[in-house]
Coordinates of C-alpha atoms in Angstrom, one line a residue:
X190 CA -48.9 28.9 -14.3
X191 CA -52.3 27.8 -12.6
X192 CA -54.7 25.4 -10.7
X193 CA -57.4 26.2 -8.2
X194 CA -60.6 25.5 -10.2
X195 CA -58.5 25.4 -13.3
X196 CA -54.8 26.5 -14.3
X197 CA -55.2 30.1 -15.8
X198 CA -51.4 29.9 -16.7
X199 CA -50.0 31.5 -19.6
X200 CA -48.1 29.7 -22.1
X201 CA -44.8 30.3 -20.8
X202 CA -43.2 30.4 -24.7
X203 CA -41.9 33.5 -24.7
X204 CA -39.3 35.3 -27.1
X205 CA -36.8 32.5 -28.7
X206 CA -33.0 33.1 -27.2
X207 CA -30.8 35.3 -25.6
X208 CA -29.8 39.1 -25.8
X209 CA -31.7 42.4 -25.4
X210 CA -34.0 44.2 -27.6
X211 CA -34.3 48.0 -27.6
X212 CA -37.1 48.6 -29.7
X213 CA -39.6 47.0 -27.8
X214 CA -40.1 45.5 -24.4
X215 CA -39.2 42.0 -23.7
X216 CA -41.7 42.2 -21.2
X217 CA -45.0 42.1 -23.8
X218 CA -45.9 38.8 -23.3
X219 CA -44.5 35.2 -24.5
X220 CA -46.9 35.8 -27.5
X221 CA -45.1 38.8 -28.6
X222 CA -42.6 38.2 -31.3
X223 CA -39.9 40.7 -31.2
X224 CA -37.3 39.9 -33.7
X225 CA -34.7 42.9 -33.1
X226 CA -32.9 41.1 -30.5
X227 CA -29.2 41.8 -30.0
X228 CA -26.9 43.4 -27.6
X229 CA -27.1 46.9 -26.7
X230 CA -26.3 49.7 -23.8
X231 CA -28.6 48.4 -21.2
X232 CA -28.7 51.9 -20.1
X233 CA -30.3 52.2 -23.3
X234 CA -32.7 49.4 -23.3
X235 CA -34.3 50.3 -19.3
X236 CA -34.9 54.1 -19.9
X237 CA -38.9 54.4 -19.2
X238 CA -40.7 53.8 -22.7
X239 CA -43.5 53.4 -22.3
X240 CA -45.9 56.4 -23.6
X241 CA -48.5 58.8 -21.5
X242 CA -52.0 57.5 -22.0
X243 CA -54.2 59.2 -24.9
X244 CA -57.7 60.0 -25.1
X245 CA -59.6 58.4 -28.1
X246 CA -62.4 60.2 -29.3
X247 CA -65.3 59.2 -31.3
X248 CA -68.5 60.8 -32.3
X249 CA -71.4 61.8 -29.9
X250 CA -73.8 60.9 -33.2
X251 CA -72.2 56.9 -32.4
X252 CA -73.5 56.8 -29.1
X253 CA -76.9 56.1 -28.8
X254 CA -77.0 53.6 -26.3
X255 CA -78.7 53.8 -23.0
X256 CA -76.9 54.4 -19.9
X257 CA -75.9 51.1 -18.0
X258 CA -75.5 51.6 -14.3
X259 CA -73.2 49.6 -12.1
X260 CA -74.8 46.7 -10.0
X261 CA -74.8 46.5 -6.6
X262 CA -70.8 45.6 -6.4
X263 CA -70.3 43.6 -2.8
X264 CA -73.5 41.6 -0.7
X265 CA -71.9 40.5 2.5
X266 CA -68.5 39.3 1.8
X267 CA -69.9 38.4 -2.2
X268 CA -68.9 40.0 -4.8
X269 CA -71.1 40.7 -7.5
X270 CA -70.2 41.9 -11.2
X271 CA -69.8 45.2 -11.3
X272 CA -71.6 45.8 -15.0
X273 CA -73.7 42.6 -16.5
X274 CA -72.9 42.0 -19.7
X275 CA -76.6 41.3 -20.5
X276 CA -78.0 44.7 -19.6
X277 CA -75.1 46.3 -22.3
X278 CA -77.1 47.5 -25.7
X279 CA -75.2 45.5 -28.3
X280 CA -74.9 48.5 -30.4
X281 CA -72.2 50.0 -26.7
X282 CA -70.7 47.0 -27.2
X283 CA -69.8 47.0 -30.7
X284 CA -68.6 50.5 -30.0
X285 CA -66.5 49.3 -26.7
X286 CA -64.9 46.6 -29.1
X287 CA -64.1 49.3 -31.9
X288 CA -62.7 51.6 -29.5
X289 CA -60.9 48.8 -27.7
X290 CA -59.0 47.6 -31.1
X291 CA -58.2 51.5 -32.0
X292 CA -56.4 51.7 -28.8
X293 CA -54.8 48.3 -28.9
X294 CA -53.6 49.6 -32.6
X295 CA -52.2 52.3 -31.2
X296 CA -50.5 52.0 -28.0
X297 CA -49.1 48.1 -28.7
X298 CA -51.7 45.9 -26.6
X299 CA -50.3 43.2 -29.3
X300 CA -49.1 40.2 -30.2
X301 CA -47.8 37.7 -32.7
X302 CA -50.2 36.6 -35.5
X303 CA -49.6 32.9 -35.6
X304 CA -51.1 32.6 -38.7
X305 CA -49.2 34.8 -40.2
X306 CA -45.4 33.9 -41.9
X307 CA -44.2 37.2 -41.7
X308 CA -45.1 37.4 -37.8
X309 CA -41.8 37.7 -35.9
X310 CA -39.6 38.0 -39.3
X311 CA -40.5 41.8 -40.1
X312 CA -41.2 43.8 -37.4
X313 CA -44.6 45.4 -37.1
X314 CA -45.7 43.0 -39.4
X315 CA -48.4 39.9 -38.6
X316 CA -49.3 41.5 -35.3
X317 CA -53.0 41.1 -33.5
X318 CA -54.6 42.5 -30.6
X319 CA -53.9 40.5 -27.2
X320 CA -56.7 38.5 -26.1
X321 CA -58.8 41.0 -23.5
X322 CA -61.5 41.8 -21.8
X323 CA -63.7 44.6 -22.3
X324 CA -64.7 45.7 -18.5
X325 CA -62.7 45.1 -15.4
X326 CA -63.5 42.4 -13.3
X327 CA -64.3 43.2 -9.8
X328 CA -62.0 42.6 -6.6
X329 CA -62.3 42.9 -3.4
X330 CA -60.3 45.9 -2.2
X331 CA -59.6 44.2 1.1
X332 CA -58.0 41.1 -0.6
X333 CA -56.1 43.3 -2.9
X334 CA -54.6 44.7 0.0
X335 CA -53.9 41.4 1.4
X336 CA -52.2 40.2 -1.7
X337 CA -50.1 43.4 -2.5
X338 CA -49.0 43.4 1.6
X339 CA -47.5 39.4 1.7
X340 CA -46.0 40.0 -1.6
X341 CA -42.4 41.3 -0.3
X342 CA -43.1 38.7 2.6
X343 CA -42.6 36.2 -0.2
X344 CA -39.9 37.2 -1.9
X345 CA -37.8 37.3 1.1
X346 CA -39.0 33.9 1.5
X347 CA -38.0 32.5 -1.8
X348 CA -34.4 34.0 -0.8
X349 CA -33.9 32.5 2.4
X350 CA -35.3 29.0 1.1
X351 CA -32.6 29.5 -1.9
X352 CA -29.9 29.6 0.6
X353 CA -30.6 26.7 2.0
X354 CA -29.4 24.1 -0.5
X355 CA -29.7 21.1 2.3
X356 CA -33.7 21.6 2.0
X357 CA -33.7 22.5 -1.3
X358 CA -32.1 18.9 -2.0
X359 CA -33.8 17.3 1.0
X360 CA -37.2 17.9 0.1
X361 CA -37.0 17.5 -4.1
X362 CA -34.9 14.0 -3.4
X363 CA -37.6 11.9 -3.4
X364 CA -39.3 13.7 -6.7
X365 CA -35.7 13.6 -8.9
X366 CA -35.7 9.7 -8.5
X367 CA -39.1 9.6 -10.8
X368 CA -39.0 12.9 -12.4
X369 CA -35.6 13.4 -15.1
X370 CA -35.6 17.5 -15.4
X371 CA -35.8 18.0 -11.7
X372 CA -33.3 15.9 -11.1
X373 CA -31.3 17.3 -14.1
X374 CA -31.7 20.9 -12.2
X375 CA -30.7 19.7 -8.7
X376 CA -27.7 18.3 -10.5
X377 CA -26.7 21.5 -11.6
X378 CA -27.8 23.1 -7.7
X379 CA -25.7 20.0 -6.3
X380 CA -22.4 21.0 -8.5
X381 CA -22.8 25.0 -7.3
X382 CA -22.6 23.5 -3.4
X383 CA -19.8 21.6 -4.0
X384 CA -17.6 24.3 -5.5
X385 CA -19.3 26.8 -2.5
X386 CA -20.6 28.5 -5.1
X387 CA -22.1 32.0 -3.9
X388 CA -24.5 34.2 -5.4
X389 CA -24.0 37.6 -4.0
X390 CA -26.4 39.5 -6.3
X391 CA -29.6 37.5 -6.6
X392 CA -32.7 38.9 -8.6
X393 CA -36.0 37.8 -8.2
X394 CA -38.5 38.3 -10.4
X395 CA -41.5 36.9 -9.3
X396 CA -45.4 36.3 -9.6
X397 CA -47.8 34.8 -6.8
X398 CA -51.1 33.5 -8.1
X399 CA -54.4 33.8 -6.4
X400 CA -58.2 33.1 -6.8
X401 CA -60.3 34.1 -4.3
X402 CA -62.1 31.2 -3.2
X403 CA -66.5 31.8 -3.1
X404 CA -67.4 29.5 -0.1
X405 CA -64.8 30.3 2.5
X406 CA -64.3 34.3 1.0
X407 CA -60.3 33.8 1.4
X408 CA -57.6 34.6 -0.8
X409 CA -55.7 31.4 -1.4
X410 CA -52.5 30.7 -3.3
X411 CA -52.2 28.5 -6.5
X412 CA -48.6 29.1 -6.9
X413 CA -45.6 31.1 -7.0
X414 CA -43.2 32.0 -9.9
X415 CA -40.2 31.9 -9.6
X416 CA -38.7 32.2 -13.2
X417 CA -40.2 33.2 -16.6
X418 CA -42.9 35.1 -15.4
X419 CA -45.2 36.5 -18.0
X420 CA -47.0 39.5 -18.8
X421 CA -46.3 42.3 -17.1
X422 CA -45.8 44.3 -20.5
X423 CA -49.6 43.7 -21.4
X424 CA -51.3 43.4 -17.8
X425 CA -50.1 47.2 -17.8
X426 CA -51.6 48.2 -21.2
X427 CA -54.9 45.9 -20.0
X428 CA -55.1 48.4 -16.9
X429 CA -54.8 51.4 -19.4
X430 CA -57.2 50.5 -21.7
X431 CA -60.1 50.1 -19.2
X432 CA -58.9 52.9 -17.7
X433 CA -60.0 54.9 -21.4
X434 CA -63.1 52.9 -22.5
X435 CA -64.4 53.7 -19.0
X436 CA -63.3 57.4 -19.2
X437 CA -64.7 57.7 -23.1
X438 CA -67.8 55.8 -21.8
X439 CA -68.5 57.6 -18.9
X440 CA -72.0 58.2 -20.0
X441 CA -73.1 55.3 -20.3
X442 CA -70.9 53.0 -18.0
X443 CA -71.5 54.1 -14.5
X444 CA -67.7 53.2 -13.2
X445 CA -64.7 55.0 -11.6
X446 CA -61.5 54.5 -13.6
X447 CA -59.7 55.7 -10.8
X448 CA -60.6 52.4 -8.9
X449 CA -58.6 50.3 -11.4
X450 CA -55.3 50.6 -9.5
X451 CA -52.2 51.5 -11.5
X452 CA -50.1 48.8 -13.0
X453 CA -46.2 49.8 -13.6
X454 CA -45.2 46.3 -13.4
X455 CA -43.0 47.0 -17.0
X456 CA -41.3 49.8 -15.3
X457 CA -40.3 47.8 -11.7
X458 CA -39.1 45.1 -13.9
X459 CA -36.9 47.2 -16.2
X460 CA -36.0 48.9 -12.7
X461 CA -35.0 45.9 -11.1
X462 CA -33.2 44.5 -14.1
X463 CA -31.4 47.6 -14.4
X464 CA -30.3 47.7 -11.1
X465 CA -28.9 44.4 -10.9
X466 CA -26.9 45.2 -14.2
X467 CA -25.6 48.1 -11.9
X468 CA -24.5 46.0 -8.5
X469 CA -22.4 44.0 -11.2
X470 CA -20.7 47.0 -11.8
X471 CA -19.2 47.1 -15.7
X472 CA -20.8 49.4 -17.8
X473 CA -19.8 47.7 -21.0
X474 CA -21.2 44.3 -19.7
X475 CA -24.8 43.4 -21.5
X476 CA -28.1 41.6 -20.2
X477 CA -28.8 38.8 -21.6
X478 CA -32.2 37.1 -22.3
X479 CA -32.6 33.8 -23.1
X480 CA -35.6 32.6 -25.2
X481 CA -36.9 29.6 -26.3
X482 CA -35.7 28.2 -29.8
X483 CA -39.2 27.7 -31.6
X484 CA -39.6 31.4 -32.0
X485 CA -37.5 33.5 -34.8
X486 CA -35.2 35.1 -32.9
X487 CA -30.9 35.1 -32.9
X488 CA -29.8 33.2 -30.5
X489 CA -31.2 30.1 -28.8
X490 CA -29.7 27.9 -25.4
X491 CA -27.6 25.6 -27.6
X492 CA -25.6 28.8 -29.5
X493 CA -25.1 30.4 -25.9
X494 CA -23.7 26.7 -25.4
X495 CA -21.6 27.6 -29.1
X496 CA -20.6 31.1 -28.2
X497 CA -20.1 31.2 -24.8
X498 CA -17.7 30.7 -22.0
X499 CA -16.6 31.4 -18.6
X500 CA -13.2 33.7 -17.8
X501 CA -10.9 32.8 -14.8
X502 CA -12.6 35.6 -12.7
X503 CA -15.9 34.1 -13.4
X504 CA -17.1 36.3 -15.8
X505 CA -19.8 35.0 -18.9
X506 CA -18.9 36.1 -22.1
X507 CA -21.4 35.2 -25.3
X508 CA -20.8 35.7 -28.7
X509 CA -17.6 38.6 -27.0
X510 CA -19.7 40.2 -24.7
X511 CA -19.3 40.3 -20.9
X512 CA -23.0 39.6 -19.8
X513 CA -23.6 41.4 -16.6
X514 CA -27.3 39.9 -16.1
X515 CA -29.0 36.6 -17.7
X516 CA -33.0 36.9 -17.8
X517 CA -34.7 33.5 -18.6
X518 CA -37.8 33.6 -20.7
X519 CA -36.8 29.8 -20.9
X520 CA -35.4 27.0 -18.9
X521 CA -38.1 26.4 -17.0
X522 CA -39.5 23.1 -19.1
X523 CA -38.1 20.0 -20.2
X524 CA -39.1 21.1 -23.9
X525 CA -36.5 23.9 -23.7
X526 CA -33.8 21.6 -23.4
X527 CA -33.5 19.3 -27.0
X528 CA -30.0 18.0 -26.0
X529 CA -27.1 18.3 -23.7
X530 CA -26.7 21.8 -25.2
X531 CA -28.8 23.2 -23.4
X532 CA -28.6 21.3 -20.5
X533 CA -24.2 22.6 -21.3
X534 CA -25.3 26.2 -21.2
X535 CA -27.5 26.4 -18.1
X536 CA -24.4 25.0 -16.1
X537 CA -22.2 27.6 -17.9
X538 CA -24.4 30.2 -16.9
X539 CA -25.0 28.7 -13.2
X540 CA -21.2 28.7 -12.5
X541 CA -20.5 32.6 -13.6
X542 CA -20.7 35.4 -11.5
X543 CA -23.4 36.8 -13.9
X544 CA -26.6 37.8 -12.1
X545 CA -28.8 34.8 -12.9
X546 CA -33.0 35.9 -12.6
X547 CA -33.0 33.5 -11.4
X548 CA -30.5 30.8 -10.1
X549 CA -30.8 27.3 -10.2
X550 CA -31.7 27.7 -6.7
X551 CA -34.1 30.5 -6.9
X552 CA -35.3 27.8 -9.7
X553 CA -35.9 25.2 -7.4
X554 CA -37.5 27.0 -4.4
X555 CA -40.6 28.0 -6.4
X556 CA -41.2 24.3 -7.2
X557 CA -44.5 22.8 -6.4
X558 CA -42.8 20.3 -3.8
X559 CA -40.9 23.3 -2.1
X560 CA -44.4 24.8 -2.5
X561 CA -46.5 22.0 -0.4
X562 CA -43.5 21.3 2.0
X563 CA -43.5 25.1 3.1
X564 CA -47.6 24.8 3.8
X565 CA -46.7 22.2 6.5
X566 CA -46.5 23.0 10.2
X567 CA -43.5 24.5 11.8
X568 CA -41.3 24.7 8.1
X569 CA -42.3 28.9 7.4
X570 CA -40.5 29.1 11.3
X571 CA -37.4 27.8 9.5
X572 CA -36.7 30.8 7.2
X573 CA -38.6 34.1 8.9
X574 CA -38.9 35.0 12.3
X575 CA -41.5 37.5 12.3
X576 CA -44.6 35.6 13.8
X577 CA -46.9 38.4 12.1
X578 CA -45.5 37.5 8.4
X579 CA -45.9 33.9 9.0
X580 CA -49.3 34.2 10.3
X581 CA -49.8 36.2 6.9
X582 CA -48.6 33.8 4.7
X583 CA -50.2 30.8 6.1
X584 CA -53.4 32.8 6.4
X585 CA -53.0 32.2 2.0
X586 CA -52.1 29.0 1.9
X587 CA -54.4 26.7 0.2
X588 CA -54.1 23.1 1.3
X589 CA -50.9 21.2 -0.4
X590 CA -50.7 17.2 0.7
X591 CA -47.7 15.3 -1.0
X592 CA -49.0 11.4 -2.5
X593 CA -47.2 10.1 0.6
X594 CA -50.0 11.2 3.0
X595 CA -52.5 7.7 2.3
X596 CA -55.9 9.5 3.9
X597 CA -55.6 12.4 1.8
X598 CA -54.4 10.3 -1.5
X599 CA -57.9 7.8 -0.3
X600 CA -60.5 11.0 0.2
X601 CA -58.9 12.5 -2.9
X602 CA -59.9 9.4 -4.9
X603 CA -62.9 9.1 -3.4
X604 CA -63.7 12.9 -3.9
X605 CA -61.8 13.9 -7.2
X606 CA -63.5 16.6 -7.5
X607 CA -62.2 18.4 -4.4
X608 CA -58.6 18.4 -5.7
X609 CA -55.9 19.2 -8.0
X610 CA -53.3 17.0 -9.3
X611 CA -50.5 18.9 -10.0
X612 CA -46.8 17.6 -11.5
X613 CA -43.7 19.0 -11.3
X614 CA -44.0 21.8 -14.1
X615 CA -44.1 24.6 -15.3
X616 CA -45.9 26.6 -18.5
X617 CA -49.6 25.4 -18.0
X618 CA -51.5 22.0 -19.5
X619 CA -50.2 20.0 -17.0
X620 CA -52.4 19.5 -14.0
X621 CA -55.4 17.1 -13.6
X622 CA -58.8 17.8 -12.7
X623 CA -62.2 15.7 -11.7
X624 CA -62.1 11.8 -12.5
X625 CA -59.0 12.0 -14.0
X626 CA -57.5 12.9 -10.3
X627 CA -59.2 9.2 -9.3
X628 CA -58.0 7.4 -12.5
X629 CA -54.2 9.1 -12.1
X630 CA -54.3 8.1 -7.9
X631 CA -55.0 4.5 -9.2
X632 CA -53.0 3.8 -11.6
X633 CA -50.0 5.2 -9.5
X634 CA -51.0 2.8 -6.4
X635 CA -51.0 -0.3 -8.7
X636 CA -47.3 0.6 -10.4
X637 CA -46.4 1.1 -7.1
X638 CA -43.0 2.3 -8.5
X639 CA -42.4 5.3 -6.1
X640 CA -43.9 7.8 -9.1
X641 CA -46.4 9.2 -6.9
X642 CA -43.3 11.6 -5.9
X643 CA -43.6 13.4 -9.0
X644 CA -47.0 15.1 -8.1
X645 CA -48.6 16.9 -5.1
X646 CA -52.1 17.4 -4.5
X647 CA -53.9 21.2 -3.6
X648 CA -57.0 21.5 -2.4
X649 CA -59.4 22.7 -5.7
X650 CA -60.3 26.5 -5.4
X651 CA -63.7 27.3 -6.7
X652 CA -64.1 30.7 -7.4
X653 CA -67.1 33.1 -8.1
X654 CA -68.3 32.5 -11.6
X655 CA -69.1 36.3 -12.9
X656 CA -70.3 37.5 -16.3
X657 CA -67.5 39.1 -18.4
X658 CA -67.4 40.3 -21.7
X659 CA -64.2 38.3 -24.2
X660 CA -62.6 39.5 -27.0
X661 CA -61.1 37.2 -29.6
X662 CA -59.9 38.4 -33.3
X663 CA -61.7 41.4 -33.1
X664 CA -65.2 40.0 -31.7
X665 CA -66.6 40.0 -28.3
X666 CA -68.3 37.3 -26.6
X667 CA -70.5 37.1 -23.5
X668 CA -69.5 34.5 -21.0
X669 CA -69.8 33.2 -17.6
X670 CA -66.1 33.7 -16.2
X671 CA -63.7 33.1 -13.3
X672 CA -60.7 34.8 -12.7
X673 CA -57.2 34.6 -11.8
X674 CA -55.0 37.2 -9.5
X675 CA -50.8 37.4 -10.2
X676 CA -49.2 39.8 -8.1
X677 CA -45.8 40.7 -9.1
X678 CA -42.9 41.4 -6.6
X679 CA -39.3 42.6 -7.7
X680 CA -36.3 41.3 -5.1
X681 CA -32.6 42.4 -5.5
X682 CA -30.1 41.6 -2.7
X683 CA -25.9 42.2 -2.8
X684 CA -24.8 40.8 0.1
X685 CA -26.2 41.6 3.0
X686 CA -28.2 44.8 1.8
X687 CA -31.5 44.3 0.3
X688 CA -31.9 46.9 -2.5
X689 CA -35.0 46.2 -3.6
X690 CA -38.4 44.6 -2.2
X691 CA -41.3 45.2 -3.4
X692 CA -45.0 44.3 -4.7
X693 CA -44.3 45.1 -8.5
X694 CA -47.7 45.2 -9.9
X695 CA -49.8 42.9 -11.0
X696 CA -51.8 40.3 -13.5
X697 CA -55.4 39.7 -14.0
X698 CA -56.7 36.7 -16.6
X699 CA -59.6 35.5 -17.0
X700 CA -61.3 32.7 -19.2
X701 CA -65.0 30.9 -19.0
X702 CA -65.7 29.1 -16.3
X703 CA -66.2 25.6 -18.1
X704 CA -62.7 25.3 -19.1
X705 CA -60.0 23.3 -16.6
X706 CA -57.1 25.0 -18.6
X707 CA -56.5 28.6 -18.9
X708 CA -53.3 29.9 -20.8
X709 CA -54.0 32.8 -23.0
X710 CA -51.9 31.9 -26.0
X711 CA -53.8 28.5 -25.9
X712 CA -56.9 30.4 -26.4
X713 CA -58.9 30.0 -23.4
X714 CA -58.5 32.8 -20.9
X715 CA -57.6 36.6 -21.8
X716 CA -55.8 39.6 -20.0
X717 CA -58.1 41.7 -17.9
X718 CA -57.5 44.3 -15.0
X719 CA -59.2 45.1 -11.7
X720 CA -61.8 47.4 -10.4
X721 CA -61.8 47.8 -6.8
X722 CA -64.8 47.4 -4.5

């Protein structure tokens, strides 16, 4: 989802509506348009699929390039790029791209062709290569480290906040006077405490953004994901990919594929998922994914309104199927929801004893409010104990200020550029960046209407601008680039015992640096991986 120097976040609109698909992963990207989607043995569905990597060969005679050494890859605490883009014969990188679209083709590094009418209506029909890049980007292993280590730390967070519905509603009151789908979702939250409503499975699946900021060389937070997050499907084929062009290349690249570090977020998903649907504990009960309704898909959040409802016991049943777990690829915008339908169903859901990833208070507690209130002093002490995992959090925390604090709202308007406006959503295109942030500050100040709730400010992150190599429709580009870290984690608690915890793998994007917006599907950044130095 994004901010820093500019919000990298993907689109968030993934498949269309609810149920499973077997014959391809959900997990692809919101871009890819799967259109087999019905119920089916989740056993099934979360057996490993994902094939062994292949080798792709090409002739010696096509190589005539000369051989382009690595740079220098880390002055000081600076990282530099670790292959520039300029020194690359164009004739190696016509070959790269060639090579790179072969193995796209073949292993399913694809998405929708929105151009196409067929796309999403016949399957393996109207599909494209994802957007990529050609190289790694370089990373510092040390902040890799520090990313993969707090990523558990988090997800234990986001439980503990979750059970605690009087902060949860505390700190988002002020922001559901002035913002309608917040308060719409801490209706539902306020209807689940009333009832004592207990979620004993919960499933996080989660991704915490980073950029690694140039002047101060730290790793700070943009945000953290709590639902809908995207592309774990592709960010592992990304990592395969340059894992082979560097491997095929290796005489004229001078890089190490082995310090691109494996990516199995797919597989800890699908693990995670299945595990849930296990601790429910009916066999013949389904997962359910629920999708947004502009995509061509079966079943949207108004039919699961149509076709569903809620036993005595508790338990969901759509369209006659017990659903055992409920995934949202939607929900998590007020687009989503066109009319009390949908607004019908997310309540249905909320009340059964269906594993929700996630509940309306996992939901909540990645908000950008419950975001900026956890930054300030003496809140982290609230939910861990462990001085040493506090100390690591906070070391990541880049600074939040709610438009309630008048020095920072004043030095924000009178430095624009040193901040980032960001509203309550989710999906990317919403924040605000430069003289807009002075304009937005303003205007809010002369309505004086108490709307100023509905945004927080971050400190901007300006990362280093490196030089990258973008491919598009099948044609590479040379540009100046910054780039965007998601690390993945995978929570699943029944009870008291924690069954799973865990960093899950991870997201790199990457766009040009003269862009404020990022989303891959809008066209501006694409998927990349790592290479450690």
């Amino acid at each position: 989802m994004g901010g820093g120097h500019s919000s990298l976040s993907i689109s968030q609109g993934s498949t269309t509506c609810l149920a499973l698909s077997c014959a391809s992963s959900p997990f692809q990207s919101q871009e890819s348009q799967s259109n087999s989607l019905n119920f089916c043995s989740a056993t099934r569905f979360l057996e490993p699929h994902l094939p062994k990597s292949s080798k792709i060969f090409i002739p010696k005679s096509l190589l005539r390039c000369s051989k382009v050494h690595k740079m220098q890859t880390q002055v000081g605490d600076s990282v530099k790029s670790i292959v520039d883009p300029h020194d690359i014969d164009p004739k190696l990188v016509q070959n790269l791209a060639y090579d790179a679209l072969v193995w796209c083709s073949l292993r399913g590094l694809l998405v929708g062709d929105r151009n196409s009418e067929k796309s999403g209506t016949v399957p393996g029909v109207g599909m494209v290569h994802a957007p990529v890049a050609l190289l790694p980007m370089s990373f510092p292993e040390s902040h890799w480290k520090q990313a993969c280590e707090v990523a558990p730390i988090f997800n234990e967070l986001v439980d503990r906040v979750s059970q605690d519905g009087e902060f949860l509603q505390e700190s988002l009151s002020r922001t559901k006077k002035v913002d309608p789908f917040t308060s719409r979702l801490l209706e539902i939250h306020s209807k689940m405490l009333e009832i004592n409503k207990i979620e004993e499975i919960r499933l996080g699946l989660h991704r915490s953004d980073y950029m690694l900021d140039e002047q101060t060389k730290l790793l700070l937070q943009i945000e953290l994901n709590t639902i809908s997050s995207s592309f774990p499907g592709l960010g592992c084929l990304v990592s395969e990919l340059h894992r082979s062009l560097i491997q095929l290349y290796k005489e004229h690249i001078d890089l190490d594929p082995n310090r691109i570090p494996t990516n199995n977020a797919v597989n800890q998903f699908a693990e995670a998922l299945a595990k849930a649907w296990n601790e429910y504990g009916d066999p013949r009960a389904v997962l359910m994914f629920v999708v947004q309704s502009e995509e061509r898909n079966i079943k949207t959040l108004a039919e699961i309104d149509a076709l569903g409802e809620l036993r005595q016991d508790g338990t969901l049943v759509v369209d006659g199927q017990a659903v055992a777990v409920v995934y949202f690829r939607a929900g998590y915008a007020p687009s989503d929801y066109h009319s009390e339908s949908e607004w019908k169903a997310r309540l249905l859901m909320e009340q059964s004893r269906a594993v929700k990833c996630p509940s309306i208070s996992y939901h909540l507690a990645g908000t950008k409010k419950i975001q900026q209130e956890l930054a300030k002093p003496n809140v982290l002490e609230r939910f861990l104990e462990n001085k040493d995992d506090i100390a690591k959090l906070r070391k990541c925390f880049a600074g939040l200020w709610s438009l309630d604090e008048s020095d920072t709202v004043n030095d924000a308007i009178e430095k624009p550029g040193l901040y980032v406006m960001k509203p309550q959503r989710e999906g990317g295109g919403n924040n605000i960046y430069g003289e807009n942030v002075k304009e937005a500050l303003l205007k809010l100040q002369k309505e004086g209407t108490g709307s100023d709730a509905a945004y927080i400010l971050m400190q901007r992150i300006f990362p280093k601008i490196s030089h990258s190599i973008l491919m598009r429709e099948g044609i590479p580009h040379k540009e100046q680039t910054i780039s965007e870290l998601g690390i993945y984690g995978s929570y699943l608690r029944n009870k008291t015992e924690v069954v799973i915890n865990q960093q899950a793998g991870y997201l790199m994007r990457t766009k040009v640096s003269s862009s404020n917006e990022g989303g891959v599907a809008a066209g501006f950044a694409v998927l990349d991986s790592i290479y450690l130095v």
